[in-house]
Coordinates of C-alpha atoms in Angstrom, one line a residue:
M813 CA 0.0 0.0 0.0
T814 CA 1.2 3.5 -0.7
P815 CA 1.4 5.1 2.7
I816 CA -1.2 7.9 3.4
L817 CA 0.4 11.3 4.0
G818 CA -0.2 12.8 7.4
L819 CA 0.2 16.1 9.2
R820 CA 3.3 16.0 11.2
Q821 CA 6.4 13.9 11.6
A822 CA 5.8 10.9 13.7
L823 CA 7.6 10.3 17.0
G824 CA 8.6 6.8 16.0
R825 CA 5.5 4.8 17.0
S826 CA 6.2 1.2 16.3
G827 CA 2.2 -2.4 18.7
A828 CA -5.7 -15.0 24.8
L829 CA -9.0 -15.9 24.0
R830 CA -10.5 -14.3 20.9
Q831 CA -13.7 -12.3 21.8
S832 CA -16.7 -12.4 19.6
R833 CA -17.8 -9.3 17.7
S834 CA -21.4 -9.9 18.6
S835 CA -20.8 -10.2 22.3
V836 CA -18.1 -7.6 23.0
C837 CA -19.2 -4.0 22.5
M838 CA -16.8 -1.1 21.9
F839 CA -18.3 0.7 24.9
C840 CA -19.0 -2.3 27.2
S841 CA -15.4 -3.2 27.1
L842 CA -14.5 0.1 28.7
T843 CA -15.8 -0.8 32.1
K844 CA -13.1 -1.2 34.8
R845 CA -11.8 -4.6 35.7
A846 CA -11.5 -5.3 39.1
G847 CA 35.2 -17.4 42.2
P848 CA 38.1 -16.1 44.6
S849 CA 37.2 -15.3 48.1
S850 CA 37.8 -11.6 47.5
L851 CA 35.4 -11.6 44.6
V852 CA 32.8 -13.4 46.7
A853 CA 33.2 -10.9 49.5
W854 CA 32.9 -8.0 47.2
R855 CA 29.6 -9.3 45.7
K856 CA 28.2 -10.0 49.2
S857 CA 29.0 -6.5 50.3
L858 CA 27.0 -4.9 47.5
N859 CA 23.6 -3.8 48.7
I860 CA 22.1 -2.8 45.4
G861 CA 18.5 -2.8 46.8
S862 CA 19.4 0.1 49.2
L863 CA 20.7 2.1 46.2
R864 CA 17.2 2.0 44.6
R865 CA 18.4 1.0 41.2
E866 CA 16.2 -2.0 40.5
S867 CA 15.3 -0.7 37.1
T868 CA 18.4 -2.1 35.4
D869 CA 17.6 -5.5 36.9
A870 CA 14.7 -5.8 34.5
A871 CA 16.8 -4.6 31.6
S872 CA 19.7 -7.0 32.4
T873 CA 17.4 -9.9 32.9
T874 CA 16.4 -9.7 29.2
T875 CA 20.0 -10.7 28.2
T876 CA 19.7 -14.0 30.1
T877 CA 16.0 -14.9 30.4
T878 CA 14.3 -16.2 27.4
T879 CA 11.5 -18.3 28.9
S880 CA 9.2 -15.5 30.0
D881 CA 6.1 -14.6 28.0
P882 CA 6.5 -11.1 26.6
R883 CA 2.7 -10.7 26.1
R884 CA 2.1 -11.7 29.8
D885 CA 4.9 -9.4 30.9
L886 CA 3.5 -6.5 28.9
Q887 CA 0.0 -7.0 30.4
D888 CA 1.4 -7.0 34.0
A889 CA 3.4 -3.9 33.3
L890 CA 0.4 -2.0 31.9
L891 CA -1.7 -3.1 34.9
D892 CA 1.0 -1.8 37.2
L893 CA 1.1 1.5 35.2
Q894 CA -2.6 1.8 35.4
S895 CA -2.7 1.4 39.2
Q896 CA 0.5 3.3 40.1
A897 CA 0.5 6.1 37.6
P898 CA -3.1 6.8 36.7
N899 CA -2.5 10.5 36.3
H900 CA 0.1 10.0 33.6
V901 CA -1.7 7.6 31.3
N902 CA -4.9 7.6 29.3
L903 CA -6.8 4.9 31.2
A904 CA -9.3 4.3 28.4
R905 CA -6.4 3.6 26.0
V906 CA -4.7 1.3 28.6
Q907 CA -8.0 -0.7 28.8
L908 CA -8.0 -1.1 25.0
A909 CA -4.4 -2.3 25.0
L910 CA -5.1 -4.8 27.7
R911 CA -8.1 -6.1 25.8
N912 CA -5.9 -6.6 22.7
L913 CA -3.2 -8.4 24.6
S914 CA -5.8 -10.9 25.8
Q915 CA -6.7 -11.8 22.2
P916 CA -4.7 -14.2 19.9
P917 CA -1.7 -12.5 18.3
G918 CA -2.4 -11.3 14.8
H919 CA -6.1 -11.5 15.3
E920 CA -6.7 -8.5 17.7
S921 CA -9.8 -6.4 17.1
I922 CA -8.9 -3.0 15.7
R923 CA -10.9 0.2 16.2
V924 CA -10.9 3.0 13.7
A925 CA -12.5 6.4 14.2
L926 CA -13.8 8.5 11.2
L927 CA -14.0 12.0 12.6
G928 CA -15.6 14.8 10.6
L929 CA -14.1 18.1 11.4
K930 CA -16.6 20.7 12.7
N931 CA -15.4 23.8 10.9
G932 CA -18.4 25.1 9.2
T933 CA -17.9 22.9 6.1
N934 CA -19.7 19.8 4.8
S935 CA -17.4 17.4 6.7
G936 CA -20.1 15.4 8.4
P937 CA -21.8 14.2 5.2
T938 CA -18.4 13.8 3.6
A939 CA -17.3 11.4 6.3
K940 CA -20.5 9.3 5.8
K941 CA -19.9 9.2 2.0
L942 CA -16.3 8.2 2.6
L943 CA -17.2 5.4 5.0
K944 CA -19.8 4.1 2.5
L945 CA -17.4 4.0 -0.4
A946 CA -14.7 2.3 1.8
L947 CA -17.0 -0.5 2.9
A948 CA -19.4 -0.9 -0.1
D949 CA -19.3 -4.1 -2.2
P950 CA -19.5 -3.1 -5.9
L951 CA -20.4 -6.7 -6.8
N952 CA -23.7 -6.6 -4.9
P953 CA -26.7 -4.2 -5.2
P954 CA -27.0 -1.3 -2.7
A955 CA -27.4 -2.7 0.8
D956 CA -29.8 -1.5 3.4
W957 CA -27.0 -0.2 5.6
E958 CA -26.0 2.3 2.9
T959 CA -29.3 4.0 3.1
Q960 CA -29.3 3.9 6.9
L961 CA -25.9 5.4 6.9
E962 CA -26.9 8.3 4.7
D963 CA -30.0 8.9 6.9
H964 CA -28.1 8.9 10.1
D965 CA -27.8 12.2 12.0
L966 CA -24.1 12.7 13.0
S967 CA -25.2 14.7 16.1
Q968 CA -25.1 11.2 17.5
P969 CA -22.1 8.8 17.0
L970 CA -22.5 5.6 15.1
I971 CA -20.8 2.3 15.6
V972 CA -20.1 0.2 12.4
R973 CA -19.1 -3.4 13.0
V974 CA -17.5 -5.1 10.0
G975 CA -17.7 -8.9 9.7
A976 CA -19.4 -11.9 8.2
I977 CA -21.9 -14.2 9.9
D978 CA -20.8 -17.8 10.7
G979 CA -17.4 -16.9 9.1
K980 CA -18.9 -16.6 5.6
D981 CA -18.0 -13.7 3.4
E982 CA -21.7 -13.2 2.3
Q983 CA -23.9 -10.2 2.5
I984 CA -25.6 -10.2 5.9
E985 CA -28.8 -8.6 7.0
E986 CA -27.9 -5.1 8.0
K987 CA -30.0 -3.3 10.5
L988 CA -29.7 -0.2 12.7
S989 CA -29.9 -1.3 16.3
V990 CA -29.2 0.1 19.7
A991 CA -26.5 -1.6 21.8
K992 CA -27.6 -3.0 25.1
G993 CA -26.9 -0.7 28.0
H994 CA -26.5 2.5 26.1
S995 CA -28.2 4.6 23.3
I996 CA -25.5 4.5 20.6
P997 CA -26.8 2.9 17.4
E998 CA -24.7 0.5 15.5
I999 CA -24.8 -1.1 12.1
M1000 CA -23.6 -4.6 11.2
V1001 CA -21.9 -4.6 7.8
S1002 CA -20.3 -7.2 5.7
S1003 CA -17.4 -6.0 3.6
P1004 CA -15.6 -9.0 1.9
P1005 CA -12.1 -7.3 1.8
L1006 CA -12.3 -6.4 5.6
N1007 CA -14.5 -9.2 7.1
A1008 CA -11.5 -11.1 8.5
G1009 CA -10.0 -8.0 10.2
N1010 CA -12.2 -8.0 13.3
L1011 CA -12.8 -4.3 12.6
E1012 CA -14.9 -1.8 14.6
M1013 CA -15.5 1.7 13.3
L1014 CA -16.7 4.8 15.1
L1015 CA -18.3 7.6 12.9
M1016 CA -18.8 10.9 14.6
E1017 CA -18.0 14.6 14.4
A1018 CA -14.8 15.8 16.2
A1019 CA -16.6 18.2 18.6
E1020 CA -13.9 18.5 21.3
L1021 CA -10.9 18.7 18.9
A1022 CA -11.1 22.5 18.7
A1023 CA -11.0 22.8 22.5
A1024 CA -8.0 20.5 22.8
E1025 CA -6.3 22.5 19.9
N1026 CA -6.7 25.8 21.8
T1027 CA -4.7 24.4 24.7
G1028 CA -1.6 24.2 22.5
D1029 CA -0.7 20.8 24.0
A1030 CA 0.0 18.3 21.2
L1031 CA -0.5 15.4 23.6
A1032 CA -4.0 16.6 24.5
V1033 CA -4.8 16.9 20.8
D1034 CA -3.7 13.3 20.2
D1035 CA -5.8 12.1 23.1
A1036 CA -8.8 13.9 21.8
I1037 CA -8.4 12.2 18.4
L1038 CA -7.4 8.7 19.6
A1039 CA -9.9 8.7 22.6
P1040 CA -12.9 10.8 21.5
T1041 CA -15.6 11.4 24.0
V1042 CA -19.2 10.4 23.3
E1043 CA -22.3 10.9 25.4
I1044 CA -24.2 7.8 26.6
S1045 CA -27.6 7.8 28.1
V1046 CA -27.4 5.9 31.4
P1047 CA -30.6 4.1 32.5
P1048 CA -33.0 4.4 34.2
K1049 CA -33.2 8.2 33.9
G1050 CA -31.3 8.4 30.7
T1051 CA -28.8 10.9 32.1
P1052 CA -26.2 11.8 29.4
T1053 CA -22.8 10.7 30.6
P1054 CA -19.5 11.4 28.6
I1055 CA -17.3 8.4 28.1
A1056 CA -14.0 8.1 26.3
T1057 CA -13.9 5.7 23.4
P1058 CA -10.3 4.7 22.6
V1059 CA -9.3 3.7 19.1
H1060 CA -6.2 2.4 17.4
M1061 CA -6.4 4.6 14.3
A1062 CA -8.2 7.7 13.2
L1063 CA -9.0 9.2 9.9
L1064 CA -9.8 13.0 10.0
V1065 CA -12.2 13.9 7.2
G1066 CA -12.5 17.4 5.8
D1067 CA -14.2 19.0 2.9
G1068 CA -12.8 21.6 0.5
V1069 CA -10.2 24.2 1.1
L1070 CA -11.6 25.2 4.5
G1071 CA -11.4 21.5 5.6
A1072 CA -7.8 21.3 4.4
A1073 CA -6.9 24.6 6.3
S1074 CA -8.5 23.3 9.5
V1075 CA -6.6 20.0 9.2
L1076 CA -3.2 21.7 8.6
S1077 CA -3.7 23.9 11.7
I1078 CA -4.0 20.8 14.1
P1079 CA -0.8 20.0 16.0
I1080 CA -0.6 16.2 15.6
L1081 CA 2.3 14.1 16.9
E1082 CA 1.3 10.7 15.8
G1083 CA 2.4 9.4 12.4
T1084 CA 0.3 8.5 9.4
D1085 CA 0.0 4.9 10.4
T1086 CA -2.1 6.0 13.3
I1087 CA -3.7 9.3 12.4
A1088 CA -4.4 9.9 8.7
V1089 CA -6.2 12.8 6.9
A1090 CA -8.4 12.8 3.9
V1091 CA -10.0 15.9 2.3
N1092 CA -12.6 15.9 -0.4
F1093 CA -11.8 18.2 -3.3
R1094 CA -14.1 18.7 -6.3
K1095 CA -11.9 20.6 -8.7
I1096 CA -8.3 20.5 -7.9
D1097 CA -5.2 18.8 -9.4
E1098 CA -2.6 16.6 -7.7
G1099 CA 0.0 19.3 -8.6
D1100 CA -1.9 21.8 -6.5
L1101 CA -1.4 19.5 -3.5
S1102 CA 2.2 18.7 -4.1
G1103 CA 4.0 18.6 -0.7
C1104 CA 0.7 19.0 1.2
P1105 CA 0.4 16.4 4.0
I1106 CA -3.2 15.3 3.2
V1107 CA -4.8 12.8 0.9
K1108 CA -7.1 14.1 -1.8
V1109 CA -10.2 12.2 -2.4
S1110 CA -13.1 12.8 -4.8
L1111 CA -16.2 11.2 -3.4
E1112 CA -18.4 12.3 -6.3
A1113 CA -16.2 10.3 -8.7
G1114 CA -16.3 7.3 -6.4
E1115 CA -20.0 7.3 -6.0
E1116 CA -20.5 7.7 -9.8
G1117 CA -18.2 4.8 -10.5
L1118 CA -19.9 2.6 -7.9
E1119 CA -23.4 3.3 -9.3
L1120 CA -22.2 2.6 -12.9
F1121 CA -20.7 -0.7 -12.0
R1122 CA -23.8 -1.8 -10.1
E1123 CA -26.0 -0.9 -13.0
D1124 CA -24.0 -2.9 -15.6
V1125 CA -20.8 -5.0 -15.2
G1126 CA -19.9 -3.8 -18.7
N1127 CA -19.1 -0.4 -17.1
A1128 CA -16.1 -2.0 -15.4
M1129 CA -13.5 0.1 -17.4
R1130 CA -15.4 3.3 -16.6
Y1131 CA -15.7 2.2 -12.9
Q1132 CA -12.0 1.6 -12.7
A1133 CA -11.2 5.0 -14.1
L1134 CA -13.6 6.8 -11.7
W1135 CA -12.4 4.8 -8.7
S1136 CA -8.8 5.6 -9.5
E1137 CA -9.8 9.3 -9.8
S1138 CA -11.6 9.2 -6.5
N1139 CA -8.4 7.9 -4.8
M1140 CA -10.5 5.7 -2.5
G1141 CA -8.1 2.9 -3.1
R1142 CA -5.6 4.5 -0.7
I1143 CA -8.1 4.6 2.1
G1144 CA -9.0 0.9 1.5
D1145 CA -5.3 -0.1 1.4
W1146 CA -4.7 1.8 4.6
L1147 CA -7.4 -0.1 6.4
K1148 CA -6.5 -3.5 5.0
E1149 CA -2.8 -3.2 5.7
N1150 CA -3.4 -2.4 9.3
V1151 CA -6.6 -4.4 10.1
L1152 CA -6.3 -7.7 8.3
P1153 CA -4.6 -10.6 10.2
N1154 CA -1.1 -11.5 9.2
D1155 CA 0.2 -15.0 8.4
S1156 CA 3.0 -14.9 10.9
E1157 CA 0.7 -14.6 13.9
A1158 CA 2.6 -11.5 14.9
T1159 CA 0.9 -8.7 16.9
K1160 CA -0.9 -6.2 14.6
A1161 CA 0.9 -3.0 13.9
P1162 CA -2.0 -0.8 15.3
V1163 CA -1.8 -2.6 18.6
R1164 CA 2.0 -2.0 18.8
N1165 CA 1.5 1.7 17.9
L1166 CA -1.2 2.0 20.6
I1167 CA 1.1 0.6 23.3
Q1168 CA 4.1 2.5 22.0
S1169 CA 2.1 5.8 22.0
L1170 CA 0.8 5.1 25.6
L1171 CA 4.3 4.5 26.9
Q1172 CA 5.9 7.5 25.2
N1173 CA 3.2 9.9 26.3
A1174 CA 3.4 8.6 29.8
R1175 CA 7.2 9.0 29.8
A1176 CA 6.9 12.5 28.6
K1177 CA 4.4 13.4 31.3
I1178 CA 6.5 11.8 34.0
Q1179 CA 9.6 13.6 32.8
A1180 CA 7.8 16.9 32.9
D1181 CA 6.5 16.3 36.5
E1182 CA 9.9 15.0 37.5
A1183 CA 11.6 18.2 36.3
R1184 CA 9.1 20.3 38.1
D1185 CA 9.5 18.4 41.4
L1186 CA 13.3 18.5 41.1
F1187 CA 13.3 22.3 41.0
K1188 CA 11.4 22.2 44.3
A1189 CA 13.4 19.5 45.9
V1190 CA 17.0 20.5 45.1
A1191 CA 18.3 23.5 46.9
G1192 CA 21.7 25.1 47.9
D1193 CA 24.7 25.3 45.7
I1194 CA 23.7 22.2 43.7
P1195 CA 22.1 23.0 40.4
P1196 CA 18.4 22.2 40.4
D1197 CA 18.6 19.8 37.5
A1198 CA 22.0 18.3 38.2
V1199 CA 20.8 15.1 40.0
A1200 CA 18.1 14.5 37.4
R1201 CA 20.5 14.9 34.5
L1202 CA 23.1 12.6 36.1
N1203 CA 20.5 10.0 37.0
Q1204 CA 19.3 10.1 33.4
G1205 CA 22.9 9.8 32.2
L1206 CA 23.4 6.8 34.5
S1207 CA 20.3 5.1 33.3
E1208 CA 21.3 5.6 29.7
W1209 CA 24.8 4.3 30.4
A1210 CA 23.4 1.2 32.0
Q1211 CA 21.1 0.5 29.1
N1212 CA 23.9 1.1 26.6
A1213 CA 26.2 -1.1 28.6
H1214 CA 23.8 -4.0 28.6
E1215 CA 23.2 -3.6 24.9
E1216 CA 27.0 -3.5 24.2
L1217 CA 27.6 -6.6 26.4
Q1218 CA 25.0 -8.6 24.5
E1219 CA 25.9 -7.4 21.0
R1220 CA 29.6 -7.6 21.3
L1221 CA 29.7 -11.0 23.0
E1222 CA 27.3 -12.4 20.4
V1223 CA 29.6 -11.2 17.6
A1224 CA 32.7 -12.5 19.5
F1225 CA 31.3 -16.0 20.1
A1226 CA 30.0 -16.2 16.6
G1227 CA 33.3 -14.9 15.1
R1228 CA 36.1 -16.6 13.3
S1229 CA 38.5 -16.5 16.2
W1230 CA 36.2 -18.4 18.6
R1231 CA 35.4 -20.9 15.8
K1232 CA 39.1 -21.7 15.7
L1233 CA 38.6 -23.4 19.0
G1234 CA 36.3 -26.1 17.8
W1235 CA 36.7 -29.5 19.4
W1236 CA 38.2 -31.1 16.3
K1237 CA 40.8 -28.3 16.1
L1238 CA 42.1 -28.7 19.6
F1239 CA 44.8 -31.2 18.6
W1240 CA 46.8 -28.3 17.0
R1241 CA 45.2 -25.3 18.8
A1242 CA 45.1 -26.4 22.4
D1243 CA 48.0 -24.0 23.2
D1244 CA 46.1 -21.1 21.5
V1245 CA 43.1 -21.2 23.8
G1246 CA 44.5 -18.8 26.3
M1247 CA 45.7 -16.3 23.7
L1248 CA 42.5 -16.2 21.7
S1249 CA 40.2 -16.0 24.8
S1250 CA 42.3 -13.2 26.4
E1251 CA 42.3 -11.3 23.1
M1252 CA 38.6 -11.6 22.8
L1253 CA 38.0 -10.3 26.4
A1254 CA 40.4 -7.4 25.8
L1255 CA 38.6 -6.3 22.6
R1256 CA 35.0 -7.3 23.3
F1257 CA 34.3 -7.1 27.0
L1258 CA 32.7 -3.6 27.5
P1259 CA 35.4 -1.4 26.2
D1260 CA 33.0 1.5 25.4
A1261 CA 31.2 1.2 28.6
E1262 CA 34.4 1.5 30.6
K1263 CA 35.3 4.7 28.8
S1264 CA 31.8 6.1 29.2
I1265 CA 31.8 5.5 33.0
I1266 CA 35.0 7.5 33.4
Y1267 CA 33.4 10.4 31.5
L1268 CA 30.2 10.1 33.7
A1269 CA 32.3 10.2 36.8
G1270 CA 33.9 13.4 35.5
R1271 CA 30.4 14.9 35.1
V1272 CA 29.6 14.0 38.7
Q1273 CA 32.7 15.8 39.9
E1274 CA 31.9 18.8 37.7
A1275 CA 28.3 19.0 39.1
G1276 CA 29.6 19.0 42.7
V1277 CA 26.8 16.7 43.9
A1278 CA 29.0 14.6 46.2
A1279 CA 28.4 14.9 49.9
G1280 CA 30.3 17.8 51.4
H1281 CA 31.2 19.0 47.9
P1282 CA 34.7 17.5 47.8
V1283 CA 37.0 18.4 45.0
Q1284 CA 37.0 14.7 43.9
P1285 CA 34.1 12.4 44.8
L1286 CA 35.3 8.9 45.7
Y1287 CA 33.7 5.6 44.8
S1288 CA 33.9 2.2 46.4
S1289 CA 35.9 -0.2 44.4
P1290 CA 36.1 -4.0 44.2
P1291 CA 38.8 -5.6 46.4
P1292 CA 42.1 -6.4 44.7
A1293 CA 42.5 -10.0 43.5
T1294 CA 44.8 -11.6 46.0
T1295 CA 45.4 -15.2 47.1
S1296 CA 44.9 -14.3 50.8
T1297 CA 41.9 -15.7 52.5
A1298 CA 41.3 -12.6 54.5
V1299 CA 38.6 -10.3 53.4
A1300 CA 40.2 -7.4 51.4
T1301 CA 39.3 -3.9 52.4
Q1302 CA 37.4 -1.6 50.0
L1303 CA 39.5 1.1 48.3
E1304 CA 38.4 4.6 47.5
I1305 CA 39.0 5.5 43.9
K1306 CA 38.3 8.4 41.5
W1307 CA 36.0 6.3 39.2
P1308 CA 34.4 2.9 39.3
T1309 CA 36.8 0.1 38.2
H1310 CA 34.5 -2.9 38.4
I1311 CA 34.6 -3.6 34.6
S1312 CA 38.4 -3.7 34.4
F1313 CA 38.5 -5.7 37.6
T1314 CA 36.0 -8.3 36.2
R1315 CA 38.0 -8.5 32.9
N1316 CA 41.2 -9.1 34.8
Y1317 CA 39.5 -11.8 36.9
L1318 CA 38.3 -13.6 33.8
Q1319 CA 41.7 -13.4 32.2
E1320 CA 43.6 -14.5 35.2
K1321 CA 41.3 -17.1 36.7
T1322 CA 39.0 -18.6 34.0
V1323 CA 41.1 -18.4 30.9
P1324 CA 44.0 -20.5 32.3
A1325 CA 41.5 -23.0 33.6
L1326 CA 39.9 -23.2 30.1
Q1327 CA 43.3 -23.7 28.4
A1328 CA 44.3 -26.4 31.0
L1329 CA 41.1 -28.3 30.3
A1330 CA 41.7 -28.2 26.6
Q1331 CA 45.2 -29.6 27.0
K1332 CA 43.9 -32.2 29.4
L1333 CA 41.1 -33.3 27.0
V1334 CA 43.5 -33.6 24.1
L1335 CA 45.9 -35.8 26.1
Q1336 CA 43.1 -38.0 27.3
S1337 CA 41.6 -38.3 23.8
T1338 CA 45.0 -39.1 22.3
G1339 CA 45.8 -41.6 25.1
G1340 CA 42.5 -43.3 24.9
A1341 CA 42.8 -43.7 21.1
A1342 CA 46.4 -45.0 21.4
L1343 CA 45.4 -47.5 24.2
T1344 CA 42.6 -49.0 22.2
T1345 CA 44.8 -49.1 19.1
A1346 CA 47.4 -51.0 21.1
L1347 CA 44.8 -53.3 22.4
A1348 CA 43.6 -54.0 18.8
G1349 CA 47.2 -54.8 17.8
L1350 CA 47.5 -57.3 20.7
A1351 CA 44.2 -58.9 19.7
Y1352 CA 45.4 -59.3 16.1
L1353 CA 48.6 -60.9 17.3
S1354 CA 46.5 -63.2 19.5
A1355 CA 44.8 -64.9 16.5
F1356 CA 41.9 -62.5 16.2
G1357 CA 40.9 -61.5 12.7
A1358 CA 41.7 -58.2 11.1
Y1359 CA 38.1 -57.1 11.1
E1360 CA 37.6 -57.8 14.9
S1361 CA 40.9 -56.0 15.7
G1362 CA 40.0 -53.1 13.5
A1363 CA 36.6 -52.8 15.2
V1364 CA 38.2 -52.5 18.6
A1365 CA 40.6 -49.8 17.3
A1366 CA 37.7 -47.9 15.6
L1367 CA 35.5 -48.1 18.7
G1368 CA 38.2 -46.7 20.9
L1369 CA 38.9 -43.9 18.5
V1370 CA 35.2 -42.9 18.2
W1371 CA 34.7 -43.1 21.9
S1372 CA 37.7 -40.9 22.6
L1373 CA 36.7 -38.2 20.0
R1374 CA 33.1 -38.2 21.2
R1375 CA 34.2 -37.7 24.8
L1376 CA 36.4 -34.9 23.7
Q1377 CA 33.6 -33.2 21.8
L1378 CA 31.0 -33.4 24.6
K1379 CA 33.3 -32.2 27.4
W1380 CA 34.8 -29.4 25.3
E1381 CA 31.5 -28.1 24.0
A1382 CA 30.1 -28.1 27.5
A1383 CA 33.1 -26.2 28.8
R1384 CA 32.9 -23.6 26.1
N1385 CA 29.2 -23.0 26.7
F1386 CA 29.8 -22.7 30.4
W1387 CA 32.6 -20.2 29.9
E1388 CA 30.4 -18.1 27.5
E1389 CA 27.6 -17.9 30.1
E1390 CA 30.1 -17.1 32.8
V1391 CA 31.5 -14.2 30.8
R1392 CA 28.0 -12.9 30.1
E1393 CA 27.0 -13.2 33.8
E1394 CA 30.2 -11.6 35.1
G1395 CA 29.7 -8.7 32.6
R1396 CA 26.1 -8.2 33.8
K1397 CA 27.2 -8.1 37.5
A1398 CA 30.0 -5.7 36.6
I1399 CA 27.6 -3.3 35.1
R1400 CA 25.2 -3.5 38.0
A1401 CA 28.1 -2.9 40.5
T1402 CA 29.4 0.0 38.5
E1403 CA 26.0 1.6 38.4
A1404 CA 25.6 1.0 42.1
S1405 CA 28.8 2.7 42.8
I1406 CA 27.8 5.8 40.9
A1407 CA 24.3 5.7 42.3
E1408 CA 25.6 5.6 45.9
V1409 CA 27.2 9.0 45.4
L1410 CA 24.1 10.4 43.7
D1411 CA 21.8 9.0 46.5
R1412 CA 24.0 10.6 49.2
A1413 CA 23.5 13.9 47.5
S1414 CA 19.8 13.6 47.3
K1415 CA 19.2 12.4 50.9
S1416 CA 19.4 16.0 52.2
H1417 CA 16.6 17.2 49.9
G1418 CA 13.0 16.7 51.1
G1419 CA 9.7 18.1 50.2
E1420 CA 9.0 16.2 47.0
A1421 CA 11.0 13.1 47.8
E1422 CA 7.9 10.8 47.8
A1423 CA 6.6 12.3 44.6
L1424 CA 10.0 11.7 42.9
E1425 CA 10.1 8.1 44.2
E1426 CA 6.6 7.5 42.7
L1427 CA 7.7 9.0 39.4
R1428 CA 10.9 6.8 39.4
K1429 CA 8.8 3.7 40.0
A1430 CA 6.5 4.7 37.2
R1431 CA 9.5 5.2 34.9
E1432 CA 10.7 1.7 35.8
I1433 CA 7.3 0.2 34.9
I1434 CA 7.5 2.0 31.6
Q1435 CA 11.0 0.6 31.0
R1436 CA 9.7 -2.8 31.8
A1437 CA 6.8 -2.4 29.4
E1438 CA 9.0 -1.1 26.7
D1439 CA 11.3 -4.1 27.1
A1440 CA 8.4 -6.5 26.9
L1441 CA 7.1 -4.7 23.8
S1442 CA 10.4 -5.0 22.1
R1443 CA 10.3 -8.8 22.7
L1444 CA 6.7 -9.1 21.5
P1445 CA 6.4 -11.1 18.3

């Protein structure tokens, strides 16, 4: 599909029992649901929980844990975000995301809003015509729902449910009905190209869009578009009650030049895959709209082509020309590409975009509140935003360090140098195990993270946030590697050295052991093969046949080589996991060392401490949700 042009540049939005269309209403679903001893001593002395940096635990776990269900993790994170940060998320959109995550992947129900702009133009009837052309079946005569749609008064919203009865793509009996429990009418429609998409559409006029636009807040405008408010009559008195109706995608519909001008004045952050715009022009060329971020449609040409085709199939050529002129194919392609299920059983793109938008908007609101509270909390000679910037820098460093650890080690263990140490090459490369392993650690074990933490320590010193404002803040270091059984004392250093300490530990303790094991296995394998060969020779000299003796020699050779292969591959895999685990622990310990200095600086500041803690926890939940979303198939 040719992507539909939108208004503004996107921010980078990326999205288990199946529920029946006939039983789950768009509005009913909105109700709330209830090694060396010194190394061991160093690790035991770390109290990472007291440093309140559990956020990187979730990020680091992703490098080692592969058995968790990302869909379940994402549901848990959204539920936590809904309960712990309700003021920073759109609760209606969270409910919609949770509903989608409970459905089978690739078959989630998608909601699309068609919003006619209320700008004094003919946008309401234009939206109805556009919806009719998008869903109409040219191979069948005009259906009852088309007439009902034309007669519907857009002062009241309309729900359009697209699907076939009993799974058959046949024209169904359309009727205008009132959903149980509220007064919003709905139409059941069969549209063969879209029946399999589990699609629900909301047709209404964007009444509150102008009010949100006047606030100047782009996030409020996006919320007004993607969670429009409708009034529902609540029995028994029929009191009108406003309720938010979240959707995955929205199509803003305008009419003429005034409609295009109104659309272009709306500050929209979402991309065209979430919020698209279509404007009906009667007499205008494509060249006139060159560079304009809207889709030109001609509903008159589309209606004329549809009527001609229904009158006589022989008008197919004329229908094709008029349909191409109407540009309605782009609207249909936009719907089909995002709504129809995919063959890979992957989560639909609109669901991903919905969750991505939720998390990014929540993070933006949390950061704004965090900055405001920090100005109130930090006092004295320390800059108001110093701790916030350093904490953000520390979080970014930890995230980048975990990514570097995973990516560089994956490249190293899949590289040519490591493949040189295959089990069948050990006979002539056993002495190279230490050299190749040490070289790989020196080049691939967190070199960039080590340089970045020195730079971050310099930023801490420059900000002067250490307790007592010393010239040089000091950090707790790992104990030196000694052979003494006594517990080594902690040293005070100018920057954390946990990464270099861990690298030295791996090179001095694990690499020699790995090389010694390789040499031992080669000797054992060679000795076993030689022994069975000698036994075969004695058997041959003892009147056994050549075949029997050869079988004994071959059996011994195969057994020796198989033993070498199993033990060496197990040792290599164990060493790979040990390197990854030690790297993860080094990153956590380095972060804890920096965090200790920053926490000491923030202990003296009160007032908004509790609010900052709540915001930090909400940010951790967002990070956990983003991690689960990145692992979502």
